[in-house]
Tab-separated table of C-alpha atoms in Angstrom:
chain	number	residue	atom	x	y	z
L	1	MET	CA	-8.899	85.070	-80.184
L	2	GLY	CA	-8.044	83.725	-83.670
L	3	ARG	CA	-4.678	82.003	-82.894
L	4	TYR	CA	-6.634	79.826	-80.894
L	5	VAL	CA	-9.026	78.547	-82.999
L	6	SER	CA	-6.593	77.446	-85.873
L	7	SER	CA	-3.186	75.526	-85.043
L	8	SER	CA	-0.467	73.764	-87.061
L	9	PRO	CA	-1.024	70.653	-89.408
L	10	ARG	CA	1.541	69.035	-86.917
L	11	PHE	CA	-0.783	69.974	-83.676
L	12	LYS	CA	-3.914	69.113	-85.176
L	13	ARG	CA	-2.124	65.054	-85.964
L	14	PHE	CA	-0.448	65.226	-82.151
L	15	LEU	CA	-3.500	66.155	-80.493
L	16	PRO	CA	-5.739	63.637	-80.913
L	17	ILE	CA	-2.834	60.756	-80.193
L	18	ARG	CA	-2.335	62.376	-76.774
L	19	LEU	CA	-5.448	62.982	-76.054
L	20	ARG	CA	-6.599	59.605	-76.536
L	21	PHE	CA	-3.563	58.336	-73.762
L	22	ILE	CA	-4.453	60.370	-71.159
L	23	ILE	CA	-8.190	59.271	-71.432
L	24	LEU	CA	-7.252	55.614	-71.258
L	25	LEU	CA	-5.169	56.287	-68.603
L	26	LEU	CA	-7.869	58.305	-66.501
L	27	ILE	CA	-10.343	55.185	-67.731
L	28	MET	CA	-7.260	52.596	-66.160
L	29	ALA	CA	-6.808	54.616	-63.371
L	30	GLY	CA	-10.415	54.671	-62.767
L	31	ILE	CA	-11.379	50.828	-63.281
L	32	GLY	CA	-8.023	50.698	-60.954
L	33	HIS	CA	-10.073	52.383	-57.832
L	34	LYS	CA	-13.210	50.696	-58.017
L	35	LEU	CA	-10.987	47.252	-58.044
L	36	MET	CA	-9.234	48.277	-54.721
L	37	SER	CA	-12.062	49.690	-53.276
L	38	HIS	CA	-14.576	46.304	-54.013
L	39	VAL	CA	-11.101	44.259	-52.880
L	40	ARG	CA	-10.799	46.275	-49.423
L	41	LYS	CA	-14.312	46.004	-49.006
L	42	HIS	CA	-14.310	42.522	-49.663
L	43	LEU	CA	-11.459	41.943	-47.332
L	44	ASP	CA	-13.086	44.473	-44.229
L	45	SER	CA	-15.991	42.367	-44.767
L	46	SER	CA	-13.851	38.930	-44.432
L	47	GLY	CA	-11.930	39.824	-41.375
L	48	SER	CA	-15.487	41.465	-39.757
L	49	GLN	CA	-16.598	37.763	-40.206
L	50	GLU	CA	-13.714	36.084	-38.900
L	51	GLN	CA	-13.416	38.153	-35.862
L	52	SER	CA	-17.502	37.556	-35.332
L	53	GLN	CA	-16.827	33.953	-34.936
L	54	PRO	CA	-15.966	32.552	-31.343
L	55	GLN	CA	-12.208	32.152	-31.327
L	56	PRO	CA	-10.314	28.618	-29.639
L	57	GLN	CA	-8.867	29.829	-26.226
L	58	PRO	CA	-5.516	28.858	-26.334
L	59	GLN	CA	-5.098	25.862	-23.738
L	60	PRO	CA	-3.133	25.823	-20.475
L	61	GLN	CA	0.435	23.421	-21.311
L	62	PRO	CA	0.493	20.156	-19.675
L	63	GLN	CA	2.934	20.560	-16.244
L	64	PHE	CA	4.555	17.383	-14.651
L	65	GLN	CA	3.030	16.796	-11.436
L	66	PRO	CA	5.158	14.303	-8.871
L	67	GLN	CA	3.340	11.532	-7.483
L	68	GLN	CA	1.243	12.387	-4.380
L	69	GLN	CA	0.514	9.800	-1.483
L	70	HIS	CA	-3.287	9.072	-2.302
L	71	GLN	CA	-5.467	9.148	0.864
L	72	ALA	CA	-7.968	7.267	-1.698
L	73	PRO	CA	-6.113	5.212	-3.782
L	74	LEU	CA	-7.625	3.889	-7.096
L	75	HIS	CA	-8.611	0.907	-8.858
L	76	PRO	CA	-6.791	-1.927	-8.576
L	77	THR	CA	-5.696	-2.126	-12.694
L	78	PRO	CA	-6.741	-4.974	-14.869
L	79	ASP	CA	-4.290	-6.937	-15.312
L	80	GLY	CA	-3.596	-8.124	-11.881
L	81	SER	CA	-0.250	-5.806	-11.616
L	82	ASN	CA	1.172	-2.842	-9.987
L	83	ALA	CA	3.341	0.168	-11.541
L	84	HIS	CA	4.903	1.761	-8.520
L	85	ARG	CA	8.145	3.481	-10.574
L	86	SER	CA	10.479	1.328	-12.444
L	87	HIS	CA	8.694	-1.483	-11.317
L	88	THR	CA	5.724	-3.564	-12.000
L	89	TRP	CA	4.440	-6.448	-9.178
L	90	THR	CA	3.017	-9.163	-11.139
L	91	LEU	CA	0.818	-11.870	-9.574
L	92	SER	CA	1.292	-15.282	-10.121
L	93	SER	CA	-1.633	-17.417	-11.618
L	94	ASP	CA	-0.522	-20.226	-9.020
L	95	VAL	CA	-2.208	-20.833	-6.000
L	96	ILE	CA	-0.654	-22.975	-3.655
L	97	PRO	CA	-2.564	-24.832	-0.763
L	98	LEU	CA	-0.208	-24.484	2.551
L	99	ASN	CA	-2.478	-26.694	4.767
L	100	GLN	CA	-5.327	-29.312	4.597
L	101	GLY	CA	-7.530	-26.933	6.182
L	102	GLY	CA	-6.881	-23.637	8.800
L	103	THR	CA	-6.735	-20.059	9.111
L	104	TYR	CA	-4.237	-17.277	10.166
L	105	PRO	CA	-1.378	-18.040	8.218
L	106	ARG	CA	2.124	-16.901	8.824
L	107	LEU	CA	5.473	-17.725	7.260
L	108	CYS	CA	8.407	-18.262	9.219
L	109	ARG	CA	12.190	-19.124	7.154
L	110	LEU	CA	14.828	-21.611	9.053
L	111	SER	CA	18.718	-21.362	8.709
L	112	ASP	CA	18.487	-24.373	6.433
L	113	GLY	CA	16.981	-22.553	3.752
L	114	SER	CA	13.130	-24.130	4.556
L	115	LEU	CA	9.972	-22.354	5.091
L	116	LEU	CA	7.530	-23.276	7.957
L	117	CYS	CA	3.837	-22.399	7.775
L	118	VAL	CA	1.392	-22.162	11.169
L	119	VAL	CA	-2.146	-21.746	10.586
L	120	THR	CA	-5.064	-22.584	13.530
L	121	ARG	CA	-7.604	-25.446	12.918
L	122	VAL	CA	-10.752	-26.177	14.600
L	123	ILE	CA	-10.659	-30.040	15.017
L	124	GLU	CA	-13.754	-31.957	17.228
L	125	GLY	CA	-14.168	-28.696	18.761
L	126	MET	CA	-10.238	-27.981	19.174
L	127	HIS	CA	-8.256	-25.226	18.348
L	128	VAL	CA	-5.101	-26.674	17.226
L	129	LEU	CA	-2.097	-25.004	16.119
L	130	LYS	CA	-0.684	-27.062	12.546
L	131	VAL	CA	2.823	-26.609	10.956
L	132	SER	CA	3.224	-27.098	7.523
L	133	ARG	CA	7.180	-27.589	5.634
L	134	SER	CA	8.220	-26.364	2.219
L	135	THR	CA	11.580	-27.434	1.017
L	136	ASP	CA	11.187	-25.748	-2.125
L	137	ASN	CA	11.003	-21.660	-1.516
L	138	GLY	CA	7.308	-21.984	-1.087
L	139	ARG	CA	6.280	-23.879	-4.232
L	140	SER	CA	4.719	-26.653	-2.449
L	141	PHE	CA	4.016	-27.442	1.024
L	142	ALA	CA	3.689	-30.947	3.085
L	143	PRO	CA	2.133	-31.291	6.811
L	144	TYR	CA	5.176	-31.266	9.191
L	145	SER	CA	4.103	-31.170	12.846
L	146	GLU	CA	1.439	-29.513	15.777
L	147	ILE	CA	2.114	-27.133	18.176
L	148	THR	CA	-0.622	-27.419	20.328
L	149	ARG	CA	-3.862	-27.447	20.781
L	150	GLY	CA	-6.741	-26.917	23.495
L	151	ARG	CA	-10.386	-25.989	23.921
L	152	GLY	CA	-10.155	-22.652	24.742
L	153	ASP	CA	-9.117	-19.343	22.229
L	154	VAL	CA	-5.575	-20.657	20.547
L	155	ASP	CA	-4.948	-18.628	17.436
L	156	ASN	CA	-2.948	-15.961	16.315
L	157	GLY	CA	0.662	-18.247	15.555
L	158	PHE	CA	3.360	-16.507	14.779
L	159	LEU	CA	7.082	-18.308	14.089
L	160	LEU	CA	10.689	-16.917	14.370
L	161	GLU	CA	14.084	-18.924	14.394
L	162	VAL	CA	16.399	-17.613	17.380
L	163	PRO	CA	20.203	-18.279	18.125
L	164	VAL	CA	20.145	-19.683	21.773
L	165	PRO	CA	23.761	-20.377	23.235
L	166	GLY	CA	25.222	-23.887	23.791
L	167	GLN	CA	22.360	-25.031	21.120
L	168	GLY	CA	21.485	-25.345	18.026
L	169	PRO	CA	18.854	-22.828	16.571
L	170	THR	CA	15.518	-22.685	18.334
L	171	VAL	CA	12.349	-22.153	16.724
L	172	LEU	CA	9.544	-20.069	18.683
L	173	ALA	CA	5.964	-19.846	18.099
L	174	ALA	CA	3.777	-17.212	19.775
L	175	PHE	CA	0.015	-17.448	19.765
L	176	ARG	CA	-2.915	-15.925	21.972
L	177	ASN	CA	-4.226	-18.328	24.061
L	178	HIS	CA	-7.240	-17.381	26.211
L	179	ALA	CA	-9.387	-19.401	28.469
L	180	ARG	CA	-13.163	-19.534	28.490
L	181	GLY	CA	-15.962	-20.383	30.848
L	182	PRO	CA	-18.894	-22.195	30.391
L	183	ASP	CA	-20.618	-18.914	28.883
L	184	GLY	CA	-17.664	-19.485	25.918
L	185	LYS	CA	-16.654	-15.552	27.411
L	186	PRO	CA	-12.695	-15.513	27.949
L	187	THR	CA	-11.648	-15.360	31.714
L	188	HIS	CA	-7.515	-15.198	31.234
L	189	PHE	CA	-6.051	-13.635	28.663
L	190	ARG	CA	-2.452	-15.072	27.709
L	191	ILE	CA	0.421	-14.709	24.866
L	192	THR	CA	2.222	-17.972	25.162
L	193	VAL	CA	5.474	-19.099	23.470
L	194	CYS	CA	6.920	-23.093	22.484
L	195	ASN	CA	10.148	-23.865	21.464
L	196	SER	CA	10.892	-26.303	18.556
L	197	THR	CA	15.161	-27.350	18.801
L	198	ASP	CA	14.448	-29.943	15.647
L	199	GLY	CA	13.338	-27.469	13.419
L	200	GLY	CA	9.906	-27.131	14.147
L	201	ARG	CA	9.117	-31.295	14.099
L	202	THR	CA	8.330	-31.144	17.424
L	203	TRP	CA	7.578	-28.659	20.432
L	204	ARG	CA	6.999	-27.718	24.046
L	205	PHE	CA	5.922	-25.376	26.080
L	206	ALA	CA	8.397	-22.361	27.093
L	207	SER	CA	6.889	-19.195	29.043
L	208	GLN	CA	3.797	-17.054	28.668
L	209	ALA	CA	5.387	-13.689	27.127
L	210	ALA	CA	2.164	-11.831	28.570
L	211	GLN	CA	-0.941	-12.527	30.760
L	212	GLN	CA	-3.764	-10.901	32.561
L	213	SER	CA	-7.391	-11.592	33.815
L	214	ALA	CA	-10.399	-10.582	32.536
L	215	ALA	CA	-11.365	-9.726	35.537
L	216	ALA	CA	-8.518	-7.423	36.312
L	217	SER	CA	-8.553	-6.027	32.664
L	218	ASN	CA	-12.029	-5.413	32.485
L	219	GLY	CA	-12.498	-7.957	29.997
L	220	MET	CA	-9.999	-6.055	28.012
L	221	GLY	CA	-7.851	-8.731	25.792
L	222	LEU	CA	-4.329	-9.360	24.584
L	223	TRP	CA	-4.250	-10.342	20.913
L	224	GLU	CA	-2.266	-11.018	17.725
L	225	PRO	CA	1.846	-11.719	18.616
L	226	PHE	CA	4.382	-10.914	16.284
L	227	MET	CA	8.177	-11.285	17.114
L	228	ARG	CA	11.704	-10.045	15.463
L	229	LEU	CA	15.066	-10.941	16.060
L	230	THR	CA	17.536	-7.490	17.441
L	231	SER	CA	20.171	-6.787	19.476
L	232	THR	CA	21.263	-4.203	21.830
L	233	PRO	CA	24.035	-1.897	21.059
L	234	ASP	CA	26.584	-4.274	22.833
L	235	GLY	CA	25.809	-6.496	20.354
L	236	VAL	CA	23.609	-9.127	22.375
L	237	PRO	CA	20.954	-10.616	20.321
L	238	TYR	CA	17.538	-10.641	22.160
L	239	VAL	CA	13.599	-11.292	20.821
L	240	GLN	CA	11.242	-8.752	21.313
L	241	LEU	CA	7.561	-10.294	21.165
L	242	THR	CA	4.844	-7.451	20.148
L	243	TYR	CA	1.577	-7.358	20.762
L	244	SER	CA	-1.725	-5.730	20.685
L	245	GLY	CA	-3.195	-4.684	24.242
L	246	GLU	CA	-6.772	-3.413	24.793
L	247	LEU	CA	-7.126	-0.212	26.712
L	248	ALA	CA	-11.067	0.096	26.037
L	249	LYS	CA	-13.601	-1.066	23.212
L	250	ASN	CA	-12.004	1.760	21.398
L	251	ASP	CA	-8.964	2.039	22.513
L	252	GLN	CA	-6.451	-0.544	21.792
L	253	GLU	CA	-1.984	-0.307	21.989
L	254	THR	CA	1.025	-1.824	20.737
L	255	PHE	CA	2.972	-3.171	23.114
L	256	ALA	CA	6.486	-4.902	23.227
L	257	VAL	CA	7.977	-7.663	25.756
L	258	ASP	CA	11.654	-8.693	25.845
L	259	SER	CA	13.509	-12.251	25.903
L	260	PHE	CA	17.370	-12.836	26.343
L	261	ASP	CA	17.332	-16.455	26.806
L	262	GLY	CA	15.902	-17.434	23.678
L	263	GLY	CA	11.932	-17.213	24.762
L	264	VAL	CA	12.138	-18.855	28.153
L	265	THR	CA	11.515	-15.800	30.225
L	266	TRP	CA	10.455	-12.147	29.172
L	267	THR	CA	10.554	-8.339	30.750
L	268	LYS	CA	7.637	-8.083	33.035
L	269	ASP	CA	6.609	-4.443	32.429
L	270	PRO	CA	5.054	-4.203	28.668
L	271	LYS	CA	6.250	-1.142	26.665
L	272	CYS	CA	3.858	0.669	24.777
L	273	LEU	CA	5.933	0.569	21.456
L	274	ARG	CA	4.636	3.421	19.345
L	275	CYS	CA	1.213	5.535	21.381
L	276	HIS	CA	-0.885	7.332	20.097
L	277	HIS	CA	-1.722	10.819	22.266
L	278	HIS	CA	-3.351	10.173	25.621
L	279	THR	CA	-6.206	12.224	24.266
L	280	GLU	CA	-7.221	10.087	21.736
L	281	ASN	CA	-9.143	6.855	20.994
L	282	LEU	CA	-7.654	4.707	18.263
L	283	ARG	CA	-7.982	0.530	18.110
L	284	ASP	CA	-4.022	0.577	16.792
L	285	GLY	CA	-2.866	-2.993	16.423
L	286	MET	CA	-2.069	-6.070	14.166
L	287	GLN	CA	1.458	-5.139	13.561
L	288	GLY	CA	3.986	-6.126	11.649
L	289	ILE	CA	7.386	-4.648	11.391
L	290	ALA	CA	10.200	-5.024	9.226
L	291	LYS	CA	14.286	-4.261	9.140
L	292	THR	CA	15.348	-1.652	6.302
L	293	TRP	CA	17.409	1.268	5.282
L	294	ASP	CA	16.752	4.518	4.661
L	295	ALA	CA	18.283	5.541	0.532
L	296	SER	CA	18.872	8.824	1.720
L	297	THR	CA	21.293	8.008	4.376
L	298	GLY	CA	21.853	4.421	4.615
L	299	ARG	CA	20.883	4.680	8.120
L	300	GLU	CA	19.109	1.071	9.430
L	301	ALA	CA	15.184	1.391	9.772
L	302	LEU	CA	12.438	-0.355	11.240
L	303	VAL	CA	9.353	0.119	9.415
L	304	MET	CA	5.623	-0.379	11.033
L	305	VAL	CA	2.486	-1.447	9.802
L	306	PHE	CA	-0.572	-1.025	11.915
L	307	GLU	CA	-4.260	-0.772	11.737
L	308	THR	CA	-6.031	1.979	13.072
L	309	THR	CA	-9.373	3.952	13.017
L	310	ARG	CA	-8.707	7.435	12.498
L	311	ARG	CA	-11.393	6.960	10.117
L	312	ARG	CA	-13.217	5.790	13.230
L	313	PRO	CA	-15.351	3.471	13.827
L	314	HIS	CA	-13.946	2.299	10.311
L	315	PHE	CA	-9.739	0.962	9.657
L	316	SER	CA	-7.271	2.243	7.298
L	317	LEU	CA	-3.683	1.414	7.074
L	318	GLU	CA	-0.668	3.517	8.926
L	319	TYR	CA	3.460	3.165	9.313
L	320	VAL	CA	5.991	4.892	11.208
L	321	VAL	CA	9.505	4.704	10.569
L	322	SER	CA	12.241	4.241	13.995
L	323	TYR	CA	16.346	4.869	12.911
L	324	ASP	CA	17.132	3.578	16.812
L	325	ASP	CA	15.724	-0.113	16.443
L	326	GLY	CA	12.323	0.490	18.096
L	327	GLN	CA	13.114	3.021	20.855
L	328	SER	CA	11.095	5.628	19.596
L	329	TRP	CA	9.153	5.836	16.290
L	330	GLY	CA	8.593	9.375	14.108
L	331	GLU	CA	4.942	10.487	12.955
L	332	ARG	CA	2.368	8.333	11.062
L	333	GLY	CA	2.110	7.976	7.481
L	334	VAL	CA	-0.765	6.489	6.015
L	335	VAL	CA	-0.211	3.270	4.038
L	336	TYR	CA	-3.959	2.829	2.391
L	337	VAL	CA	-7.331	3.958	3.373
L	338	PRO	CA	-9.815	1.861	1.500
L	339	ARG	CA	-12.261	3.614	-1.259
L	340	GLY	CA	-15.687	4.590	-0.659
L	341	ASP	CA	-17.745	5.732	2.483
L	342	LYS	CA	-17.722	3.492	5.188
L	343	ARG	CA	-15.393	1.068	3.913
L	344	ASN	CA	-12.027	-0.712	6.142
L	345	ALA	CA	-8.584	-1.693	5.508
L	346	GLY	CA	-6.726	-3.756	7.939
L	347	SER	CA	-4.548	-6.345	9.704
L	348	PRO	CA	-1.684	-5.717	7.898
L	349	GLN	CA	1.291	-7.425	7.654
L	350	ILE	CA	4.735	-5.997	5.948
L	351	ALA	CA	8.126	-7.757	4.494
L	352	ALA	CA	11.340	-5.999	3.267
L	353	CYS	CA	13.250	-7.619	0.628
L	354	LYS	CA	17.090	-7.862	0.025
L	355	GLY	CA	16.690	-5.082	-2.545
L	356	GLY	CA	14.753	-2.387	-0.289
L	357	LYS	CA	11.405	-3.433	-1.796
L	358	LEU	CA	8.620	-3.192	1.037
L	359	ALA	CA	5.215	-5.251	0.787
L	360	VAL	CA	2.081	-4.713	2.850
L	361	VAL	CA	-0.592	-7.454	2.544
L	362	PHE	CA	-4.277	-6.528	4.191
L	363	MET	CA	-7.730	-6.999	3.941
L	364	THR	CA	-10.342	-4.850	2.373
L	365	ASP	CA	-14.058	-4.357	1.868
L	366	GLU	CA	-13.947	-1.819	-0.610
L	367	ASP	CA	-14.831	-3.654	-3.776
L	368	VAL	CA	-18.040	-5.801	-2.365
L	369	GLU	CA	-21.184	-4.021	-2.546
L	370	GLU	CA	-22.409	-5.938	1.253
L	371	LYS	CA	-20.933	-3.834	3.609
L	372	LYS	CA	-20.062	-6.571	6.428
L	373	TRP	CA	-16.508	-6.546	7.933
L	374	PRO	CA	-14.401	-8.682	7.993
L	375	ALA	CA	-16.642	-11.146	6.781
L	376	ARG	CA	-16.759	-9.993	3.133
L	377	ALA	CA	-13.218	-8.868	3.054
L	378	ALA	CA	-10.328	-9.544	-0.015
L	379	VAL	CA	-7.005	-9.709	0.075
L	380	LYS	CA	-5.174	-6.918	-1.514
L	381	ALA	CA	-1.106	-5.986	-1.332
L	382	VAL	CA	0.517	-2.618	-1.910
L	383	PHE	CA	4.671	-1.738	-2.661
L	384	ALA	CA	7.416	0.368	-2.161
L	385	ASP	CA	10.498	1.197	-3.398
L	386	GLY	CA	12.357	1.411	0.615
L	387	VAL	CA	12.319	4.616	2.551
L	388	ASN	CA	13.501	7.672	1.690
L	389	GLN	CA	13.963	10.805	4.444
L	390	GLY	CA	11.999	8.926	6.849
L	391	LYS	CA	9.082	8.931	4.118
L	392	ILE	CA	7.507	5.688	2.053
L	393	ARG	CA	5.534	6.317	-1.228
L	394	TRP	CA	3.335	3.542	-1.193
L	395	SER	CA	2.207	2.480	-4.642
L	396	GLU	CA	-1.192	4.197	-5.619
L	397	HIS	CA	-3.216	0.706	-7.078
L	398	PRO	CA	-3.340	-2.154	-4.894
L	399	VAL	CA	-2.491	-5.686	-6.687
L	400	LEU	CA	-5.812	-7.915	-5.792
L	401	ILE	CA	-4.473	-11.229	-4.326
L	402	HIS	CA	-7.808	-12.699	-4.144
L	403	PRO	CA	-11.634	-11.410	-3.919
L	404	ALA	CA	-13.869	-11.774	-1.297
L	405	PRO	CA	-14.283	-13.121	1.295
L	406	ALA	CA	-10.426	-14.191	1.594
L	407	HIS	CA	-8.935	-13.378	5.358
L	408	TRP	CA	-5.546	-12.519	7.649
L	409	PRO	CA	-2.948	-12.276	5.123
L	410	GLY	CA	0.780	-12.575	5.764
L	411	VAL	CA	3.603	-11.780	3.713
L	412	LEU	CA	7.242	-12.862	3.391
L	413	CYS	CA	10.103	-12.195	0.798
L	414	THR	CA	11.395	-15.690	-1.222
L	415	ALA	CA	13.727	-13.625	-3.432
L	416	GLU	CA	14.792	-10.085	-3.711
L	417	ASP	CA	11.861	-9.857	-6.299
L	418	GLU	CA	9.864	-12.285	-5.490
L	419	VAL	CA	7.300	-12.105	-1.723
L	420	MET	CA	4.866	-14.923	-1.425
L	421	ALA	CA	1.437	-13.570	0.459
L	422	VAL	CA	-0.895	-15.962	2.274
L	423	TYR	CA	-4.254	-15.854	3.669
L	424	GLU	CA	-7.272	-18.349	3.972
L	425	GLN	CA	-10.322	-18.785	1.997
L	426	HIS	CA	-13.173	-20.830	2.908
L	427	GLY	CA	-11.011	-22.684	5.747
L	428	LYS	CA	-8.524	-23.381	3.131
L	429	PRO	CA	-4.987	-21.735	3.830
L	430	LEU	CA	-3.356	-20.521	0.382
L	431	GLY	CA	-0.300	-18.965	-1.016
L	432	ARG	CA	0.415	-16.764	-4.257
L	433	LEU	CA	3.621	-15.464	-5.377
L	434	LEU	CA	3.978	-11.660	-6.607
L	435	HIS	CA	7.453	-11.005	-9.198
L	436	VAL	CA	8.805	-7.763	-9.525
L	437	GLN	CA	8.961	-7.341	-13.766
């Protein structure tokens, strides 16, 4: 036992130093362990707090959506322009008087470059078809001539210049010309044609393109003639006149007759141009037709626009396309459906410009508080870049041409990148230009 009590002097010196070093290491290890435990507890506590907070959910990435044909178009853009694909249509601030007075204006370009505009005026109880002329591409118009006047229902004038063998260009004027009885009700319905061989200066009666008695038709009438120049597959030119024919108060079709002698005679049996199904009662009417081509194939195409009562009894706008010069037509598509409940869009006309752009003007009461169609209608326009695979993508945002009340618009291309919209407002026929930027 004695050897464990005593030791050499060297060992006695070494032992305290070594013990102190070991004790120091143990103390440092203990402190480090406590520090690591504290840190670990802090980190665990922080992680727990972070996990208890609501985390933001990952947001879906925006994806490209192709432009769709909207049946409920949006509001017009505030600056009065219409952005459609790469083109923007801008309304000129200039309002151009077309005549001293009148309604239902329609434009026609002659081969000499001048423009004629026909309107209906009521003068001392007489319905008068007046013509004005522009020699500066629609920037101004001056009174020019009178086609006819009558105490019956003379209205819906439409002009077209056509070639006539053996003479110079002839201008045709088609219009409704209904006789009335003492009670003011129609007794006979007519689509009458007059012609001019001096550029619209003087006029004479040419023919009745279509007619029927009110008694035989049970009061159903003929309305809104439209004309276009076309040719047979053999290249023989002829005039096609289309009009709206009532079948019932809630049923109407577009009919066509043809003339091969410059509007002197017409085919006797009208053909239904684009009939809806016989089980449907739709009031199709106020048609306009424009010639263009299909961008996908280069084939010539006709586009017809018209008002219809698919949202019965309220009006909206539809279109059809033909690749055989109107002998047959494709499925219907939507041009415009007005916003809001029980609102209307009607009285369309169409123009096809040289570059393939299409413009449709129409009336709508979608913006007014008072529902009074068509008295409280405004005039607007939509556009398209053309036909592609039989379909047309019309612009979503209509351009406001003139606020209510404005009525019975027409349209004509005055340049490849410009159209002129014409309409009546408070008994004054007016015009405004729209440009592509």
